[in-house]
Amino acid sequence: MVDRLANSEANTRRISIVENCFGAAGQPLTIPGRVLIGEGVLTKLCRKKPKARQFFLFNDILVYGNIVIQKKKYNKQHIIPLENVTIDSIQDEGDLRNGWLIKTPTKSFAVYAATATEKSEWMNHINKCVSDLLSKSGKTPSNEHAAVWVPDSEAAVCMRCQKAKFTPVNRRHHCRKCGFVVCGPCSEKRFLLPSQSSKPVRICDFCYDLLSAGEMTACQSTRSDSYSQSPKSSLNDVSEDDDDEDSSD
């Protein structure tokens, strides 16, 4: 069905509408063979609180952005190549239900659907697209992914030293390797993580020691895997102190 839609006028028109919704700030999305599979609003677990985001699933990429005007205008376009994506279901917890992790080498995060059926449909479609892409390219699934950031609300004190309390003055930071919420003194080091940035990024002292010793995988946070227990590009480098929600989302 995807192949049949690839060069259809209806598909071209649908992709053009998505492009126009992002305006001049968004990247062009129309390329030969690309098909818009589906779209919808998902709740993305951002640093400070869950927020609604508009998602578009294509046969080769996943695109999302902030909702400015419902079904008419979006900004802060993010484009994720599906070849690099792996997804894992998340167990329901409190008000956060029907969720799953979207994991890539550059950025990983949790999203939640309105219903269990919607979650199942999203996950099935994403898995099918990824499987088809890997089958055509002959590549193997990615086994590397960025840590899922622990939300600010889950840490009243530094998750490493367990002493520093966060205040308006003593602000929260995130380790780019493990995703933990840490204080400034516990995250003064920088380390080059090529999949995330072309320059050294903030990491906690614990991860720095392990990375420096060559134990690259040892400091990957189990937290990121335990939920189930151009300037316009979403793959831009993260600035060394990019802890603000608006810039790091």
Short mmCIF file of C-alpha atoms in Angstrom, two decimals:
data_model
loop_
_atom_site.label_atom_id
_atom_site.label_comp_id
_atom_site.label_asym_id
_atom_site.label_seq_id
_atom_site.Cartn_x
_atom_site.Cartn_y
_atom_site.Cartn_z
CA MET A 1 0.00 0.00 0.00
CA VAL A 2 2.86 2.37 0.86
CA ASP A 3 4.43 1.83 -2.57
CA ARG A 4 1.09 2.52 -4.22
CA LEU A 5 0.71 5.82 -2.36
CA ALA A 6 4.30 6.99 -2.87
CA ASN A 7 3.70 8.94 -6.06
CA SER A 8 -0.02 9.61 -5.70
CA GLU A 9 -1.45 13.10 -5.86
CA ALA A 10 -3.28 12.58 -2.58
CA ASN A 11 -0.05 11.75 -0.74
CA THR A 12 1.79 14.69 -2.30
CA ARG A 13 -1.03 16.99 -1.26
CA ARG A 14 -1.04 15.69 2.31
CA ILE A 15 2.72 16.16 2.71
CA SER A 16 2.47 19.66 1.25
CA ILE A 17 -0.16 20.54 3.85
CA VAL A 18 2.18 19.36 6.64
CA GLU A 19 5.03 21.44 5.19
CA ASN A 20 2.83 24.53 5.08
CA CYS A 21 1.77 24.03 8.70
CA PHE A 22 5.41 24.44 9.77
CA GLY A 23 5.92 27.49 7.57
CA ALA A 24 9.28 28.79 6.38
CA ALA A 25 11.01 27.67 9.58
CA GLY A 26 10.40 24.00 8.81
CA GLN A 27 12.45 21.79 6.54
CA PRO A 28 10.94 20.60 3.22
CA LEU A 29 9.39 17.18 3.63
CA THR A 30 8.50 16.21 0.06
CA ILE A 31 10.95 13.76 -1.48
CA PRO A 32 10.39 10.89 -3.96
CA GLY A 33 9.08 7.76 -2.29
CA ARG A 34 8.09 9.41 1.00
CA VAL A 35 4.60 8.59 2.26
CA LEU A 36 2.64 10.14 5.12
CA ILE A 37 1.40 7.16 7.12
CA GLY A 38 -0.51 8.98 9.85
CA GLU A 39 -0.61 11.85 12.30
CA GLY A 40 -1.94 12.77 15.70
CA VAL A 41 -1.40 14.52 19.01
CA LEU A 42 0.72 12.74 21.61
CA THR A 43 1.76 13.89 25.05
CA LYS A 44 5.54 14.19 25.21
CA LEU A 45 7.23 13.95 28.59
CA CYS A 46 9.32 17.12 28.54
CA ARG A 47 11.81 18.23 31.12
CA LYS A 48 9.43 20.26 33.28
CA LYS A 49 6.04 18.71 32.53
CA PRO A 50 4.16 16.65 29.92
CA LYS A 51 3.18 18.68 26.86
CA ALA A 52 1.01 18.05 23.80
CA ARG A 53 2.96 17.74 20.54
CA GLN A 54 1.78 17.10 17.01
CA PHE A 55 3.42 14.01 15.48
CA PHE A 56 3.58 12.95 11.83
CA LEU A 57 4.67 9.44 10.90
CA PHE A 58 6.16 8.99 7.44
CA ASN A 59 7.53 5.75 6.01
CA ASP A 60 11.11 6.94 6.64
CA ILE A 61 10.97 9.69 9.27
CA LEU A 62 9.06 10.78 12.37
CA VAL A 63 8.31 14.50 12.59
CA TYR A 64 6.93 16.44 15.54
CA GLY A 65 6.46 20.02 16.60
CA ASN A 66 4.81 22.39 19.04
CA ILE A 67 1.16 23.13 18.42
CA VAL A 68 0.59 26.84 17.75
CA ILE A 69 -2.84 26.58 16.15
CA GLN A 70 -4.55 23.18 16.22
CA LYS A 71 -4.33 21.46 12.80
CA LYS A 72 -3.13 24.69 11.20
CA LYS A 73 0.24 25.79 12.51
CA TYR A 74 3.22 24.17 14.27
CA ASN A 75 6.75 25.29 15.11
CA LYS A 76 10.05 23.86 16.42
CA GLN A 77 10.07 21.09 13.85
CA HIS A 78 11.99 17.94 14.82
CA ILE A 79 12.84 15.25 12.27
CA ILE A 80 13.89 11.76 13.39
CA PRO A 81 15.13 9.19 10.83
CA LEU A 82 13.22 5.98 11.51
CA GLU A 83 16.20 3.76 10.70
CA ASN A 84 17.72 4.89 14.02
CA VAL A 85 14.56 4.42 16.08
CA THR A 86 13.74 1.71 18.60
CA ILE A 87 10.61 1.79 20.75
CA ASP A 88 9.72 0.20 24.09
CA SER A 89 6.38 0.11 25.86
CA ILE A 90 6.04 1.85 29.24
CA GLN A 91 3.92 0.54 32.08
CA ASP A 92 1.03 2.79 33.14
CA GLU A 93 1.79 4.88 36.20
CA GLY A 94 -0.68 7.31 37.76
CA ASP A 95 -1.99 9.79 35.21
CA LEU A 96 0.68 8.77 32.70
CA ARG A 97 -0.89 5.97 30.68
CA ASN A 98 -0.60 4.41 27.24
CA GLY A 99 3.03 5.38 26.82
CA TRP A 100 6.16 4.19 25.09
CA LEU A 101 9.78 5.25 24.65
CA ILE A 102 11.11 6.59 21.36
CA LYS A 103 14.86 5.96 21.48
CA THR A 104 17.52 7.20 19.05
CA PRO A 105 21.29 7.71 19.32
CA THR A 106 20.75 11.47 19.46
CA LYS A 107 17.63 11.92 21.56
CA SER A 108 15.28 9.67 23.51
CA PHE A 109 11.98 10.51 25.17
CA ALA A 110 8.62 9.17 26.34
CA VAL A 111 5.28 9.84 24.68
CA TYR A 112 1.73 8.97 25.70
CA ALA A 113 -1.39 8.37 23.63
CA ALA A 114 -4.98 9.11 24.64
CA THR A 115 -6.05 5.46 24.56
CA ALA A 116 -4.54 1.97 24.62
CA THR A 117 -5.81 1.38 21.07
CA GLU A 118 -4.11 4.53 19.81
CA LYS A 119 -0.87 3.49 21.52
CA SER A 120 -1.01 0.07 19.89
CA GLU A 121 -1.64 1.55 16.45
CA TRP A 122 1.24 4.02 16.76
CA MET A 123 3.68 1.38 17.95
CA ASN A 124 2.63 -1.12 15.28
CA HIS A 125 2.96 1.43 12.49
CA ILE A 126 6.34 2.69 13.72
CA ASN A 127 7.69 -0.85 14.05
CA LYS A 128 6.43 -1.74 10.57
CA CYS A 129 8.09 1.33 9.01
CA VAL A 130 11.39 0.65 10.79
CA SER A 131 11.29 -3.02 9.80
CA ASP A 132 10.61 -2.18 6.15
CA LEU A 133 13.43 0.38 6.06
CA LEU A 134 15.97 -1.98 7.61
CA SER A 135 14.88 -4.78 5.29
CA LYS A 136 15.43 -2.61 2.22
CA SER A 137 18.76 -1.20 3.39
CA GLY A 138 20.13 -4.42 4.86
CA LYS A 139 21.13 -2.55 8.01
CA THR A 140 20.78 -3.89 11.53
CA PRO A 141 18.65 -2.19 14.23
CA SER A 142 20.44 0.48 16.24
CA ASN A 143 21.62 -0.74 19.66
CA GLU A 144 22.79 2.68 20.83
CA HIS A 145 20.48 5.34 22.15
CA ALA A 146 20.64 8.54 24.14
CA ALA A 147 19.44 8.44 27.73
CA VAL A 148 15.86 9.41 28.48
CA TRP A 149 16.03 12.49 30.70
CA VAL A 150 14.52 12.14 34.16
CA PRO A 151 11.86 14.90 34.52
CA ASP A 152 12.74 17.75 36.89
CA SER A 153 9.76 16.91 39.09
CA GLU A 154 11.24 13.53 39.99
CA ALA A 155 14.31 14.99 41.68
CA ALA A 156 14.15 17.34 44.67
CA VAL A 157 17.84 16.73 45.33
CA CYS A 158 20.81 15.81 43.13
CA MET A 159 20.52 12.19 41.99
CA ARG A 160 24.29 11.68 42.33
CA CYS A 161 25.45 13.31 45.58
CA GLN A 162 21.99 12.95 47.20
CA LYS A 163 22.73 16.12 49.15
CA ALA A 164 22.31 19.26 47.05
CA LYS A 165 18.72 20.53 47.15
CA PHE A 166 17.47 22.28 44.05
CA THR A 167 16.35 25.89 44.40
CA PRO A 168 15.91 28.83 42.01
CA VAL A 169 19.60 29.53 42.60
CA ASN A 170 20.88 25.94 42.67
CA ARG A 171 19.37 24.86 39.38
CA ARG A 172 18.91 21.44 37.88
CA HIS A 173 21.09 20.03 35.10
CA HIS A 174 20.91 16.80 33.13
CA CYS A 175 23.73 14.38 32.46
CA ARG A 176 23.73 13.68 28.71
CA LYS A 177 24.94 10.11 29.26
CA CYS A 178 22.67 8.77 32.02
CA GLY A 179 19.83 11.33 31.96
CA PHE A 180 19.95 11.90 35.73
CA VAL A 181 19.03 15.27 37.27
CA VAL A 182 22.22 16.56 38.90
CA CYS A 183 23.57 19.67 40.56
CA GLY A 184 26.24 21.94 39.06
CA PRO A 185 29.17 20.66 41.15
CA CYS A 186 28.29 17.06 40.21
CA SER A 187 28.22 17.89 36.49
CA GLU A 188 31.12 20.25 35.84
CA LYS A 189 32.83 17.83 33.45
CA ARG A 190 32.33 17.65 29.68
CA PHE A 191 32.82 14.62 27.46
CA LEU A 192 32.51 14.08 23.72
CA LEU A 193 29.51 11.91 22.85
CA PRO A 194 29.71 11.85 19.03
CA SER A 195 26.17 10.59 18.53
CA GLN A 196 24.80 13.60 20.40
CA SER A 197 27.16 16.46 19.57
CA SER A 198 30.33 17.45 17.75
CA LYS A 199 31.65 19.06 20.92
CA PRO A 200 31.89 17.88 24.56
CA VAL A 201 28.59 17.94 26.47
CA ARG A 202 27.68 18.05 30.15
CA ILE A 203 27.89 14.75 32.01
CA CYS A 204 27.90 13.84 35.70
CA ASP A 205 31.10 12.94 37.55
CA PHE A 206 30.05 9.28 37.82
CA CYS A 207 29.65 8.88 34.06
CA TYR A 208 32.79 10.90 33.40
CA ASP A 209 34.90 8.54 35.52
CA LEU A 210 33.51 5.47 33.75
CA LEU A 211 33.81 7.00 30.30
CA SER A 212 37.37 8.11 30.99
CA ALA A 213 38.20 4.56 32.06
CA GLY A 214 36.81 3.26 28.78
CA GLU A 215 33.71 1.67 30.30
CA MET A 216 31.44 3.28 27.74
CA THR A 217 28.32 1.22 28.33
CA ALA A 218 28.58 0.88 32.09
CA CYS A 219 27.37 4.37 32.86
CA GLN A 220 24.31 4.23 30.64
CA SER A 221 21.47 4.84 33.04
CA THR A 222 19.25 1.88 33.71
CA ARG A 223 16.55 4.50 34.28
CA SER A 224 16.26 5.08 30.54
CA ASP A 225 15.50 1.42 29.97
CA SER A 226 13.36 0.81 33.03
CA TYR A 227 10.19 2.71 32.17
CA SER A 228 8.75 -0.61 31.19
CA GLN A 229 9.80 -1.84 34.50
CA SER A 230 21.25 22.62 9.71
CA PRO A 231 19.87 25.00 12.44
CA LYS A 232 16.41 23.75 11.46
CA SER A 233 17.37 20.13 11.97
CA SER A 234 16.38 18.14 15.03
CA LEU A 235 19.85 16.59 14.99
CA ASN A 236 21.69 19.79 15.83
CA ASP A 237 24.39 19.83 18.46
CA VAL A 238 23.20 20.58 21.97
CA SER A 239 24.89 23.64 23.46
CA GLU A 240 27.10 22.91 26.44
CA ASP A 241 24.65 24.43 28.90
CA ASP A 242 21.46 23.65 27.02
CA ASP A 243 19.33 22.72 30.01
CA ASP A 244 16.43 24.99 29.20
CA GLU A 245 13.20 23.22 28.27
CA ASP A 246 12.43 25.54 25.40
CA SER A 247 15.76 24.88 23.71
CA SER A 248 16.23 21.22 24.60
CA ASP A 249 12.52 20.38 24.73
#
